[in-house]
XYZ file of C-alpha atoms in Angstrom:
117
model
C -60.122 -124.920 55.229
C -60.179 -125.843 51.550
C -63.299 -127.324 50.010
C -63.067 -129.768 47.129
C -66.018 -130.521 44.889
C -65.748 -133.634 42.757
C -67.892 -134.620 39.816
C -67.964 -136.937 36.838
C -68.248 -140.378 38.355
C -70.800 -142.907 37.193
C -71.453 -146.267 35.612
C -69.728 -147.212 32.375
C -69.102 -150.391 30.432
C -65.641 -151.869 30.131
C -63.696 -150.089 27.430
C -65.555 -146.868 28.016
C -64.403 -143.479 29.248
C -65.147 -141.067 32.055
C -63.790 -137.690 33.064
C -63.531 -136.704 36.696
C -63.280 -133.086 37.827
C -62.304 -131.603 41.157
C -62.624 -127.890 41.872
C -60.775 -126.431 44.833
C -61.940 -123.409 46.818
C -58.341 -122.108 46.972
C -56.202 -120.528 44.323
C -54.549 -123.325 42.413
C -51.340 -121.305 42.278
C -50.978 -121.847 46.012
C -51.482 -125.594 45.679
C -48.309 -127.619 45.371
C -49.785 -130.873 44.146
C -53.216 -132.104 43.107
C -54.076 -135.718 42.684
C -56.549 -138.553 42.495
C -56.650 -141.610 44.710
C -59.087 -144.485 44.788
C -60.393 -147.115 47.174
C -61.828 -150.306 45.782
C -64.130 -152.479 47.903
C -62.110 -154.359 50.502
C -58.867 -152.622 49.576
C -56.783 -149.741 50.861
C -56.805 -146.361 49.236
C -54.168 -146.107 46.504
C -52.635 -143.406 44.375
C -53.972 -143.071 40.857
C -52.226 -139.955 39.564
C -50.788 -136.657 40.753
C -49.747 -133.428 39.106
C -47.551 -130.721 40.578
C -47.856 -126.982 40.203
C -45.162 -127.157 37.561
C -47.002 -129.813 35.606
C -44.994 -132.845 36.641
C -47.125 -135.990 36.661
C -46.987 -139.352 38.356
C -49.205 -142.365 37.602
C -49.869 -145.726 39.118
C -48.557 -148.475 36.853
C -52.051 -149.902 36.541
C -53.380 -146.771 34.825
C -50.413 -145.644 32.734
C -51.375 -145.189 29.123
C -55.096 -145.157 29.940
C -55.575 -142.254 32.363
C -54.446 -138.658 31.987
C -54.314 -136.092 34.767
C -54.382 -132.383 34.025
C -55.066 -129.154 35.844
C -56.528 -125.794 34.878
C -54.884 -123.214 37.077
C -57.367 -120.522 36.060
C -60.250 -122.635 37.384
C -58.492 -124.255 40.375
C -59.547 -127.569 38.900
C -57.874 -130.905 38.370
C -59.163 -133.448 35.888
C -58.733 -137.166 35.407
C -59.474 -138.455 31.930
C -60.041 -142.206 32.140
C -60.063 -144.279 28.961
C -60.182 -148.000 28.271
C -61.772 -148.539 31.648
C -61.656 -151.988 33.193
C -63.843 -153.585 35.868
C -60.863 -153.425 38.225
C -60.979 -149.637 37.996
C -64.220 -149.750 39.967
C -63.692 -147.714 43.130
C -64.498 -144.526 44.943
C -62.177 -141.871 43.549
C -60.946 -139.102 45.849
C -59.414 -135.783 44.979
C -56.476 -134.569 47.079
C -54.641 -131.250 47.205
C -51.370 -130.544 48.980
C -49.959 -127.265 50.223
C -46.471 -126.432 51.434
C -45.343 -124.084 54.186
C -46.994 -125.342 56.251
C -47.445 -128.809 54.838
C -51.104 -129.866 54.802
C -53.540 -131.604 52.543
C -57.269 -131.908 51.988
C -59.564 -134.572 50.584
C -62.740 -134.501 48.563
C -65.832 -136.455 49.493
C -65.254 -139.074 46.804
C -67.079 -139.991 43.627
C -68.083 -143.517 42.647
C -66.808 -145.031 39.424
C -68.295 -148.379 38.432
C -67.115 -150.288 35.386
C -69.282 -153.181 34.281
C -67.934 -156.137 32.331
């Protein structure tokens, strides 16, 4: 079982910035992909951004140019730098890590991000 500890959520005004962190209890070198997802009130969970072990990234169109995902393999940590935040970014943000062979993934407990207008 892999434990994920998220931090960095909070309340910010529109246009502001936040940085989310997620530390995994497993060696990041064994993790294929790390990512962030979010669930806004009344909506389904959606992908925000992912990053592979090799550094390949993928972003939702709604956050491209504003959010940046990165990972520190020495700390088993993935980050999400969020700039130019909008009220529609308000959601609970979840960290996710994926392993291969066998394929499995794990979720964090979620951290609330609230953007006021």
